[in-house]
Amino acid sequence: MSKWIEFHNVTFHYPDEDTPVLSDMSLTLSEGEKWLIKGPSGCGKSTLFFLLNGLYPEACDGEVDGTRLLFGKPYDEYRPGEISQSIATVFQDPDSQFCMPTVEEELAFTLENRSIPREEMDLQITRILEETGLTQFRTRVIQTLSGGEKQRVATACALLMNPKIVLLDEPLAHLDPVTAREYVAWFSDLQVKNGWTVLVIDHQDAIWESFFDYTLVLEETSMPPLKAKSAYVKEVKSQQDFRAEVRVPGILHEAKLELAAGSITVLAGPNGAGKSTLLKALAGLIPKADRQQSDETIGYVPQSPEFLFITPSVRQEVSFGGGLRTEEFLTKLLLEGVANSNPFAVSQGQKRRTAIAAMLNDGRPVLLLDEPTAGQDAFALHELEDALFQVAAEGTAVVVVTHDMNFAERIADSMLLLKDGVLSGPFHPANVFSDPSLLRTYRLVQPTGGARDVDVASSLESVH
């Protein structure tokens, strides 16, 4: 088979870091091969991703040594934009690659970059929307879509490039469990049809089953024993239960919820159900929402945590609200190694944990977390779980939106289910996971018992 990408002793170093993020990396991707890249958050997976698609070092201040060849030609001999004609990229944060307001315009923009004649655009847009199951979203404004829907649109744009190589960074992170499985089946069929060379970064490799030919582990970790929630001594004193009624015209029907102080509630449901809208409405971020709720101060971490950042370092970000437990939460959420780094420069998983640590440190009585598990390895999930148990024991009422049903089973005192803007529940988690009708209606899957795999060399978390 032809060697399409060759890395020989590649080292990459950010100018502000004492040690290289990648050192003496050698990797060969041949025609039609399918590779999985895994390792803990912050180990350099996304940096490797950007070196593969040619964005680094041109798009940053980093320095690269070693040999990088694409189709036998050095990367630095390609013209600007030429590499993207052969390598399609879907980023972990789909918002970062959108340029146009609507789905149709974004797809047309992609075709314009390929110099496709205008008279052919409509046919190609129709074809890719049908292949990706996105026909009904053709005229939708991208920023009104759910995180999972945005991910599918970003994938559709990448595939319009007719690439030879496809790079996917955490493509399942924002997909509900059933949609994730459908995505893998759909992408697998397309790979067979087109013969792409594929490289995927993913913490959810179990969903991919036998898709991959090769696996590269960038860094191995060990994980301490997981403490049960019952091991935490409740310290709830005078905190009041949180009550709210909220409605968003045209999106969310009247939703009533009551959160007990010290409880952890999981909000689950299919992509596009309105979960993020509900959290935003509760946090007071949707002006047109009809909202009545008790007076507790709310902490909120969105799917794109960088929207919250306003300081030049992770440590300053965590301490910004005046909390006195900055170092505790930096350590707890595995951020001490990047505490002095700019929060915009760390990995997506570290960005998410930075925003969570800041809200935990603020000590707010109600905490809303939108997809905190996305992009997290097993070790990071372990520490996040432990931190949530700790603040719940201290009286915080926590709401977590997640598609990770293993995580949901382990942390949830109760579950709320949302579909088509209609909120149901609360349910006991065991009743949800034992009811085939609920699982089918809300596009969920049974967890594998909730226990994390004790072999953590791969630092992965299964969502089966």
Tab-separated table of C-alpha atoms in Angstrom:
chain	number	residue	atom	x	y	z
A	1	MET	CA	0.000	0.000	0.000
A	2	SER	CA	1.077	3.571	-0.691
A	3	LYS	CA	2.389	5.556	2.250
A	4	TRP	CA	0.221	8.673	2.419
A	5	ILE	CA	1.534	10.296	5.618
A	6	GLU	CA	4.977	9.732	7.140
A	7	PHE	CA	6.234	11.277	10.384
A	8	HIS	CA	9.838	10.522	11.355
A	9	ASN	CA	11.156	11.676	14.752
A	10	VAL	CA	8.792	14.642	14.889
A	11	THR	CA	9.073	16.875	17.960
A	12	PHE	CA	6.796	19.818	18.625
A	13	HIS	CA	7.459	22.494	21.216
A	14	TYR	CA	5.270	25.425	22.263
A	15	PRO	CA	7.435	28.510	22.982
A	16	ASP	CA	6.027	29.040	26.490
A	17	GLU	CA	6.423	25.420	27.599
A	18	ASP	CA	9.559	23.930	29.154
A	19	THR	CA	9.126	20.492	27.558
A	20	PRO	CA	7.872	19.466	24.102
A	21	VAL	CA	4.275	18.287	23.888
A	22	LEU	CA	5.345	15.635	21.348
A	23	SER	CA	8.809	14.117	21.266
A	24	ASP	CA	10.377	11.899	18.554
A	25	MET	CA	6.968	10.915	17.167
A	26	SER	CA	7.113	8.463	14.268
A	27	LEU	CA	3.957	7.386	12.449
A	28	THR	CA	3.103	6.054	9.001
A	29	LEU	CA	-0.447	6.109	7.606
A	30	SER	CA	-0.900	4.095	4.446
A	31	GLU	CA	-3.717	4.071	1.908
A	32	GLY	CA	-7.017	2.889	3.386
A	33	GLU	CA	-5.737	2.389	6.949
A	34	LYS	CA	-7.860	3.316	9.950
A	35	TRP	CA	-6.086	4.564	13.062
A	36	LEU	CA	-7.290	5.330	16.588
A	37	ILE	CA	-5.249	7.783	18.669
A	38	LYS	CA	-5.865	7.756	22.406
A	39	GLY	CA	-4.361	8.892	25.652
A	40	PRO	CA	-5.201	11.183	28.583
A	41	SER	CA	-6.422	14.732	28.164
A	42	GLY	CA	-3.529	17.110	27.456
A	43	CYS	CA	-1.063	14.452	26.241
A	44	GLY	CA	-0.739	15.976	22.752
A	45	LYS	CA	-3.457	14.247	20.727
A	46	SER	CA	-4.854	17.471	19.271
A	47	THR	CA	-1.335	18.799	18.623
A	48	LEU	CA	-0.610	15.673	16.571
A	49	PHE	CA	-3.924	16.253	14.801
A	50	PHE	CA	-2.895	19.789	13.785
A	51	LEU	CA	0.531	18.611	12.637
A	52	LEU	CA	-1.146	15.981	10.459
A	53	ASN	CA	-3.515	18.419	8.748
A	54	GLY	CA	-0.811	21.050	8.291
A	55	LEU	CA	-2.262	23.755	10.552
A	56	TYR	CA	0.798	23.523	12.790
A	57	PRO	CA	3.297	25.092	12.911
A	58	GLU	CA	1.999	27.683	10.437
A	59	ALA	CA	-1.042	28.623	12.564
A	60	CYS	CA	0.794	28.930	15.885
A	61	ASP	CA	4.135	29.979	17.376
A	62	GLY	CA	5.309	26.416	17.954
A	63	GLU	CA	8.475	24.865	16.593
A	64	VAL	CA	8.586	21.509	14.825
A	65	ASP	CA	11.603	19.294	14.191
A	66	GLY	CA	11.828	16.040	12.281
A	67	THR	CA	10.425	14.918	8.934
A	68	ARG	CA	6.780	15.208	7.856
A	69	LEU	CA	5.795	13.871	4.447
A	70	LEU	CA	2.377	13.914	2.730
A	71	PHE	CA	2.215	11.688	-0.353
A	72	GLY	CA	6.020	11.634	-0.273
A	73	LYS	CA	6.350	15.420	-0.362
A	74	PRO	CA	7.466	17.534	2.642
A	75	TYR	CA	4.615	19.417	4.292
A	76	ASP	CA	6.401	22.766	4.016
A	77	GLU	CA	6.547	22.461	0.217
A	78	TYR	CA	2.744	22.601	-0.135
A	79	ARG	CA	1.076	25.897	-1.004
A	80	PRO	CA	-1.259	27.518	1.568
A	81	GLY	CA	-4.620	25.720	1.473
A	82	GLU	CA	-3.346	22.898	-0.750
A	83	ILE	CA	-3.197	20.288	2.019
A	84	SER	CA	-6.859	20.819	2.896
A	85	GLN	CA	-7.769	19.635	-0.599
A	86	SER	CA	-6.617	16.138	0.367
A	87	ILE	CA	-7.093	16.047	4.147
A	88	ALA	CA	-10.552	16.692	5.572
A	89	THR	CA	-10.675	17.722	9.209
A	90	VAL	CA	-13.532	17.673	11.716
A	91	PHE	CA	-12.527	19.456	14.901
A	92	GLN	CA	-13.565	18.603	18.437
A	93	ASP	CA	-15.334	21.972	18.717
A	94	PRO	CA	-17.404	22.309	15.525
A	95	ASP	CA	-18.083	26.007	16.167
A	96	SER	CA	-14.411	26.687	15.462
A	97	GLN	CA	-14.754	25.765	11.784
A	98	PHE	CA	-18.011	27.449	10.794
A	99	CYS	CA	-17.862	30.645	8.732
A	100	MET	CA	-21.423	31.127	7.458
A	101	PRO	CA	-24.784	31.573	9.218
A	102	THR	CA	-26.834	28.712	7.727
A	103	VAL	CA	-26.137	25.069	6.934
A	104	GLU	CA	-26.699	25.555	3.201
A	105	GLU	CA	-24.400	28.582	3.067
A	106	GLU	CA	-21.690	26.749	5.000
A	107	LEU	CA	-21.822	23.863	2.536
A	108	ALA	CA	-21.775	26.290	-0.399
A	109	PHE	CA	-18.739	28.031	1.110
A	110	THR	CA	-16.934	24.677	1.227
A	111	LEU	CA	-17.726	24.058	-2.442
A	112	GLU	CA	-16.547	27.557	-3.376
A	113	ASN	CA	-13.187	26.701	-1.842
A	114	ARG	CA	-13.037	23.767	-4.269
A	115	SER	CA	-13.959	26.077	-7.208
A	116	ILE	CA	-17.095	24.059	-7.907
A	117	PRO	CA	-19.263	25.824	-10.528
A	118	ARG	CA	-22.356	27.431	-9.048
A	119	GLU	CA	-24.682	25.367	-11.236
A	120	GLU	CA	-23.323	22.150	-9.661
A	121	MET	CA	-23.529	23.331	-6.045
A	122	ASP	CA	-27.198	22.641	-5.441
A	123	LEU	CA	-26.873	19.035	-6.577
A	124	GLN	CA	-23.849	18.389	-4.380
A	125	ILE	CA	-25.416	20.073	-1.349
A	126	THR	CA	-28.567	17.989	-1.766
A	127	ARG	CA	-26.497	14.815	-2.073
A	128	ILE	CA	-24.395	15.383	1.041
A	129	LEU	CA	-27.422	16.413	3.120
A	130	GLU	CA	-29.172	13.186	2.138
A	131	GLU	CA	-26.090	11.069	2.872
A	132	THR	CA	-25.638	12.627	6.308
A	133	GLY	CA	-29.319	12.670	7.257
A	134	LEU	CA	-29.358	16.462	7.477
A	135	THR	CA	-31.845	17.368	4.739
A	136	GLN	CA	-34.275	18.923	7.235
A	137	PHE	CA	-31.522	21.252	8.469
A	138	ARG	CA	-30.705	22.776	5.085
A	139	THR	CA	-31.987	26.275	5.847
A	140	ARG	CA	-31.350	26.227	9.595
A	141	VAL	CA	-29.134	28.812	11.281
A	142	ILE	CA	-26.121	26.852	12.536
A	143	GLN	CA	-26.039	28.534	15.937
A	144	THR	CA	-29.583	27.312	16.640
A	145	LEU	CA	-28.483	23.671	16.293
A	146	SER	CA	-27.529	21.389	19.160
A	147	GLY	CA	-23.904	20.422	19.708
A	148	GLY	CA	-24.519	17.025	18.142
A	149	GLU	CA	-26.243	18.512	15.107
A	150	LYS	CA	-23.359	20.951	14.619
A	151	GLN	CA	-20.940	18.011	14.691
A	152	ARG	CA	-22.826	16.295	11.890
A	153	VAL	CA	-22.880	19.501	9.827
A	154	ALA	CA	-19.113	19.899	10.308
A	155	THR	CA	-18.626	16.308	9.130
A	156	ALA	CA	-20.784	16.929	6.062
A	157	CYS	CA	-18.682	19.986	5.160
A	158	ALA	CA	-15.476	17.980	5.504
A	159	LEU	CA	-16.757	15.190	3.285
A	160	LEU	CA	-17.703	17.679	0.566
A	161	MET	CA	-13.958	18.179	0.006
A	162	ASN	CA	-13.759	14.691	-1.560
A	163	PRO	CA	-10.723	13.956	0.616
A	164	LYS	CA	-8.266	11.081	0.537
A	165	ILE	CA	-7.621	11.366	4.280
A	166	VAL	CA	-10.191	12.095	6.997
A	167	LEU	CA	-9.201	13.273	10.491
A	168	LEU	CA	-11.849	13.246	13.245
A	169	ASP	CA	-11.230	14.763	16.675
A	170	GLU	CA	-13.714	13.373	19.252
A	171	PRO	CA	-16.544	13.043	16.681
A	172	LEU	CA	-18.899	11.306	19.148
A	173	ALA	CA	-18.405	13.716	22.057
A	174	HIS	CA	-21.716	15.557	21.628
A	175	LEU	CA	-23.852	12.758	20.177
A	176	ASP	CA	-26.531	10.920	22.094
A	177	PRO	CA	-25.753	7.185	22.546
A	178	VAL	CA	-27.956	5.931	19.702
A	179	THR	CA	-26.917	8.701	17.314
A	180	ALA	CA	-23.261	7.920	18.102
A	181	ARG	CA	-23.745	4.306	17.038
A	182	GLU	CA	-25.590	5.416	13.913
A	183	TYR	CA	-22.777	7.864	13.132
A	184	VAL	CA	-20.177	5.098	13.353
A	185	ALA	CA	-22.213	2.785	11.106
A	186	TRP	CA	-22.780	5.601	8.597
A	187	PHE	CA	-19.130	6.668	8.593
A	188	SER	CA	-17.932	3.062	8.305
A	189	ASP	CA	-20.022	2.543	5.177
A	190	LEU	CA	-18.661	5.753	3.647
A	191	GLN	CA	-15.085	4.747	4.450
A	192	VAL	CA	-15.529	1.425	2.676
A	193	LYS	CA	-17.116	3.180	-0.310
A	194	ASN	CA	-14.436	5.878	-0.597
A	195	GLY	CA	-11.345	4.052	0.683
A	196	TRP	CA	-10.261	6.919	2.903
A	197	THR	CA	-7.301	6.752	5.210
A	198	VAL	CA	-8.819	7.641	8.576
A	199	LEU	CA	-7.371	8.843	11.864
A	200	VAL	CA	-9.705	9.331	14.824
A	201	ILE	CA	-9.075	10.763	18.275
A	202	ASP	CA	-11.732	9.336	20.579
A	203	HIS	CA	-12.211	8.350	24.208
A	204	GLN	CA	-15.205	6.222	23.227
A	205	ASP	CA	-13.493	3.566	21.141
A	206	ALA	CA	-15.861	0.786	22.294
A	207	ILE	CA	-18.609	2.277	20.102
A	208	TRP	CA	-16.356	1.890	17.047
A	209	GLU	CA	-16.081	-1.876	17.714
A	210	SER	CA	-13.780	-3.422	15.055
A	211	PHE	CA	-13.497	-0.357	12.812
A	212	PHE	CA	-9.837	0.453	13.513
A	213	ASP	CA	-6.817	-1.374	12.098
A	214	TYR	CA	-4.276	0.225	14.443
A	215	THR	CA	-4.197	2.016	17.790
A	216	LEU	CA	-1.589	4.477	19.001
A	217	VAL	CA	-1.483	5.277	22.732
A	218	LEU	CA	0.361	8.552	23.339
A	219	GLU	CA	0.606	8.257	27.112
A	220	GLU	CA	-0.386	5.699	29.709
A	221	THR	CA	-1.839	6.571	33.100
A	222	SER	CA	-2.862	4.861	36.287
A	223	MET	CA	-5.967	5.669	38.267
A	224	PRO	CA	-6.695	5.532	41.993
A	225	PRO	CA	-9.654	3.513	43.307
A	226	LEU	CA	-13.003	5.191	42.779
A	227	LYS	CA	-14.776	6.279	45.967
A	228	ALA	CA	-18.510	5.664	46.146
A	229	LYS	CA	-20.800	8.615	46.694
A	230	SER	CA	-21.876	7.077	49.998
A	231	ALA	CA	-18.291	7.586	51.261
A	232	TYR	CA	-18.853	11.349	51.449
A	233	VAL	CA	-20.265	12.737	54.660
A	234	LYS	CA	-23.212	15.008	53.966
A	235	GLU	CA	-22.679	18.544	55.217
A	236	VAL	CA	-25.951	20.036	53.964
A	237	LYS	CA	-27.102	22.567	56.539
A	238	SER	CA	-29.380	25.494	55.741
A	239	GLN	CA	-29.407	25.244	51.943
A	240	GLN	CA	-32.826	25.426	50.339
A	241	ASP	CA	-34.166	23.302	47.516
A	242	PHE	CA	-34.067	24.983	44.108
A	243	ARG	CA	-37.377	25.293	42.237
A	244	ALA	CA	-37.953	26.611	38.746
A	245	GLU	CA	-40.555	26.844	36.014
A	246	VAL	CA	-39.245	27.814	32.602
A	247	ARG	CA	-40.567	27.986	29.050
A	248	VAL	CA	-38.899	29.068	25.817
A	249	PRO	CA	-41.471	29.835	23.097
A	250	GLY	CA	-41.118	27.553	20.110
A	251	ILE	CA	-38.383	25.424	21.686
A	252	LEU	CA	-39.114	24.377	25.252
A	253	HIS	CA	-42.538	23.669	26.701
A	254	GLU	CA	-43.201	24.586	30.305
A	255	ALA	CA	-40.629	22.686	32.358
A	256	LYS	CA	-40.968	22.371	36.103
A	257	LEU	CA	-38.129	21.061	38.203
A	258	GLU	CA	-37.108	20.873	41.818
A	259	LEU	CA	-33.539	20.198	42.847
A	260	ALA	CA	-32.794	19.153	46.389
A	261	ALA	CA	-29.745	20.695	48.017
A	262	GLY	CA	-26.926	18.165	47.815
A	263	SER	CA	-28.445	16.197	44.926
A	264	ILE	CA	-27.015	15.318	41.507
A	265	THR	CA	-29.525	15.242	38.656
A	266	VAL	CA	-28.699	13.982	35.157
A	267	LEU	CA	-30.575	15.562	32.236
A	268	ALA	CA	-30.598	13.236	29.223
A	269	GLY	CA	-32.263	12.913	25.856
A	270	PRO	CA	-31.603	12.928	22.112
A	271	ASN	CA	-29.645	15.564	20.219
A	272	GLY	CA	-31.756	18.639	19.566
A	273	ALA	CA	-34.197	17.904	22.389
A	274	GLY	CA	-33.589	21.256	24.101
A	275	LYS	CA	-31.228	20.239	26.922
A	276	SER	CA	-28.775	23.095	26.388
A	277	THR	CA	-31.671	25.503	25.926
A	278	LEU	CA	-33.104	24.459	29.291
A	279	LEU	CA	-29.785	25.045	31.056
A	280	LYS	CA	-29.327	28.438	29.381
A	281	ALA	CA	-32.854	29.447	30.317
A	282	LEU	CA	-32.283	28.430	33.948
A	283	ALA	CA	-29.063	30.460	33.944
A	284	GLY	CA	-30.949	33.518	32.667
A	285	LEU	CA	-29.162	33.599	29.307
A	286	ILE	CA	-32.256	33.496	27.062
A	287	PRO	CA	-34.087	36.853	27.216
A	288	LYS	CA	-37.287	35.510	25.615
A	289	ALA	CA	-37.615	32.696	28.159
A	290	ASP	CA	-40.499	32.782	30.627
A	291	ARG	CA	-38.797	31.972	33.910
A	292	GLN	CA	-39.825	31.770	37.530
A	293	GLN	CA	-37.400	30.327	40.027
A	294	SER	CA	-36.063	30.621	43.533
A	295	ASP	CA	-33.246	33.015	44.344
A	296	GLU	CA	-30.194	30.735	44.505
A	297	THR	CA	-27.132	31.899	42.582
A	298	ILE	CA	-26.482	29.627	39.604
A	299	GLY	CA	-23.152	28.515	38.166
A	300	TYR	CA	-23.229	27.454	34.518
A	301	VAL	CA	-20.628	25.777	32.286
A	302	PRO	CA	-21.651	25.627	28.573
A	303	GLN	CA	-20.581	23.115	25.945
A	304	SER	CA	-18.003	25.628	24.681
A	305	PRO	CA	-16.286	26.563	27.965
A	306	GLU	CA	-13.903	29.073	26.409
A	307	PHE	CA	-16.830	31.505	26.172
A	308	LEU	CA	-16.374	31.983	29.929
A	309	PHE	CA	-12.638	32.779	29.939
A	310	ILE	CA	-11.551	36.335	30.765
A	311	THR	CA	-8.099	35.976	32.366
A	312	PRO	CA	-4.621	35.071	30.981
A	313	SER	CA	-4.021	31.888	33.015
A	314	VAL	CA	-5.831	28.783	34.178
A	315	ARG	CA	-5.055	29.593	37.831
A	316	GLN	CA	-6.448	33.124	37.538
A	317	GLU	CA	-9.536	31.766	35.807
A	318	VAL	CA	-10.241	29.312	38.618
A	319	SER	CA	-9.679	31.980	41.289
A	320	PHE	CA	-11.491	34.821	39.504
A	321	GLY	CA	-14.723	34.521	41.497
A	322	GLY	CA	-12.908	34.939	44.795
A	323	GLY	CA	-13.127	31.325	45.935
A	324	LEU	CA	-10.597	30.174	48.517
A	325	ARG	CA	-10.070	26.633	47.186
A	326	THR	CA	-8.213	27.401	43.963
A	327	GLU	CA	-5.283	25.060	44.513
A	328	GLU	CA	-7.576	22.292	45.743
A	329	PHE	CA	-9.661	22.325	42.581
A	330	LEU	CA	-6.648	22.760	40.298
A	331	THR	CA	-5.256	19.561	41.784
A	332	LYS	CA	-8.577	17.752	41.926
A	333	LEU	CA	-9.319	18.375	38.236
A	334	LEU	CA	-5.769	17.615	37.038
A	335	LEU	CA	-4.952	21.199	36.089
A	336	GLU	CA	-1.865	21.901	38.204
A	337	GLY	CA	0.438	21.130	35.247
A	338	VAL	CA	-1.204	23.831	33.110
A	339	ALA	CA	-2.083	26.273	35.911
A	340	ASN	CA	0.128	29.005	34.434
A	341	SER	CA	-0.944	28.388	30.835
A	342	ASN	CA	-3.390	30.552	28.940
A	343	PRO	CA	-6.806	28.851	29.197
A	344	PHE	CA	-7.292	29.246	25.452
A	345	ALA	CA	-4.048	27.326	24.781
A	346	VAL	CA	-4.792	24.117	26.698
A	347	SER	CA	-6.587	21.038	25.373
A	348	GLN	CA	-10.362	20.928	24.995
A	349	GLY	CA	-10.649	18.572	27.953
A	350	GLN	CA	-8.537	20.906	30.079
A	351	LYS	CA	-10.590	23.925	28.971
A	352	ARG	CA	-13.737	22.161	30.143
A	353	ARG	CA	-12.202	21.240	33.488
A	354	THR	CA	-10.902	24.800	33.945
A	355	ALA	CA	-14.419	26.207	33.596
A	356	ILE	CA	-15.806	23.552	35.934
A	357	ALA	CA	-13.095	24.199	38.525
A	358	ALA	CA	-13.891	27.921	38.431
A	359	MET	CA	-17.572	27.266	39.119
A	360	LEU	CA	-16.817	24.733	41.843
A	361	ASN	CA	-14.475	27.235	43.477
A	362	ASP	CA	-17.170	29.924	43.417
A	363	GLY	CA	-19.227	27.786	45.800
A	364	ARG	CA	-22.570	28.530	44.149
A	365	PRO	CA	-25.539	26.564	45.525
A	366	VAL	CA	-26.743	25.463	42.056
A	367	LEU	CA	-24.393	24.188	39.348
A	368	LEU	CA	-25.422	23.472	35.729
A	369	LEU	CA	-22.907	21.509	33.620
A	370	ASP	CA	-23.508	21.002	29.894
A	371	GLU	CA	-21.609	17.964	28.580
A	372	PRO	CA	-18.767	18.031	31.139
A	373	THR	CA	-17.699	14.508	30.108
A	374	ALA	CA	-16.989	15.435	26.474
A	375	GLY	CA	-13.330	14.954	25.586
A	376	GLN	CA	-12.393	13.538	28.997
A	377	ASP	CA	-10.318	10.407	29.513
A	378	ALA	CA	-11.129	7.899	32.255
A	379	PHE	CA	-8.746	9.444	34.782
A	380	ALA	CA	-10.231	12.933	34.277
A	381	LEU	CA	-13.744	11.507	34.595
A	382	HIS	CA	-12.722	9.787	37.816
A	383	GLU	CA	-11.585	13.096	39.317
A	384	LEU	CA	-14.602	15.007	37.984
A	385	GLU	CA	-16.914	12.433	39.515
A	386	ASP	CA	-15.116	12.715	42.825
A	387	ALA	CA	-15.336	16.523	42.762
A	388	LEU	CA	-19.078	16.452	42.063
A	389	PHE	CA	-19.653	14.041	44.940
A	390	GLN	CA	-17.671	16.372	47.183
A	391	VAL	CA	-19.590	19.571	46.372
A	392	ALA	CA	-22.913	17.716	46.497
A	393	ALA	CA	-22.034	16.536	50.000
A	394	GLU	CA	-21.456	20.192	50.857
A	395	GLY	CA	-24.940	21.115	49.681
A	396	THR	CA	-24.633	22.058	46.020
A	397	ALA	CA	-27.509	21.023	43.763
A	398	VAL	CA	-25.923	19.796	40.522
A	399	VAL	CA	-27.495	19.262	37.095
A	400	VAL	CA	-25.390	17.416	34.517
A	401	VAL	CA	-26.243	17.056	30.836
A	402	THR	CA	-24.413	14.011	29.505
A	403	HIS	CA	-24.671	11.337	26.832
A	404	ASP	CA	-22.346	9.053	28.818
A	405	MET	CA	-24.709	6.587	30.455
A	406	ASN	CA	-21.971	4.910	32.520
A	407	PHE	CA	-21.181	8.283	34.060
A	408	ALA	CA	-24.883	9.042	34.471
A	409	GLU	CA	-25.543	5.799	36.317
A	410	ARG	CA	-22.656	6.370	38.698
A	411	ILE	CA	-23.425	9.955	39.694
A	412	ALA	CA	-27.186	10.430	39.399
A	413	ASP	CA	-29.562	10.587	42.326
A	414	SER	CA	-32.319	11.166	39.778
A	415	MET	CA	-32.757	11.671	36.036
A	416	LEU	CA	-34.776	14.117	33.977
A	417	LEU	CA	-35.558	13.184	30.370
A	418	LEU	CA	-36.185	15.682	27.586
A	419	LYS	CA	-37.464	15.186	24.052
A	420	ASP	CA	-38.997	17.653	21.598
A	421	GLY	CA	-38.943	20.336	24.271
A	422	VAL	CA	-41.011	18.296	26.745
A	423	LEU	CA	-39.459	17.503	30.134
A	424	SER	CA	-40.344	14.295	31.984
A	425	GLY	CA	-39.361	13.028	35.395
A	426	PRO	CA	-37.716	12.874	37.786
A	427	PHE	CA	-36.958	9.166	37.407
A	428	HIS	CA	-34.806	6.875	39.475
A	429	PRO	CA	-31.821	5.938	37.273
A	430	ALA	CA	-32.457	2.192	37.710
A	431	ASN	CA	-36.005	2.653	36.406
A	432	VAL	CA	-34.743	4.457	33.309
A	433	PHE	CA	-32.095	1.884	32.452
A	434	SER	CA	-34.447	-1.074	32.973
A	435	ASP	CA	-37.260	0.358	30.803
A	436	PRO	CA	-36.828	-0.454	27.079
A	437	SER	CA	-39.565	2.012	26.158
A	438	LEU	CA	-37.820	4.936	27.881
A	439	LEU	CA	-34.461	3.963	26.409
A	440	ARG	CA	-35.951	3.794	22.923
A	441	THR	CA	-37.950	7.032	23.240
A	442	TYR	CA	-35.040	9.090	24.557
A	443	ARG	CA	-32.331	7.414	22.422
A	444	LEU	CA	-30.375	6.096	25.398
A	445	VAL	CA	-28.520	2.834	25.996
A	446	GLN	CA	-28.032	0.731	29.075
A	447	PRO	CA	-24.741	1.321	30.892
A	448	THR	CA	-22.357	-1.597	31.287
A	449	GLY	CA	-22.959	-1.698	35.018
A	450	GLY	CA	-21.339	1.625	35.808
A	451	ALA	CA	-17.990	0.191	36.921
A	452	ARG	CA	-15.021	1.651	35.094
A	453	ASP	CA	-12.586	-0.668	33.363
A	454	VAL	CA	-9.760	-1.410	35.800
A	455	ASP	CA	-7.270	-1.706	32.951
A	456	VAL	CA	-6.706	2.002	32.432
A	457	ALA	CA	-3.554	1.953	30.344
A	458	SER	CA	-5.677	3.266	27.511
A	459	SER	CA	-7.270	5.951	29.717
A	460	LEU	CA	-10.620	5.500	28.011
A	461	GLU	CA	-14.209	5.555	29.153
A	462	SER	CA	-16.793	3.328	27.459
A	463	VAL	CA	-20.308	4.665	26.921
A	464	HIS	CA	-21.951	1.301	26.306
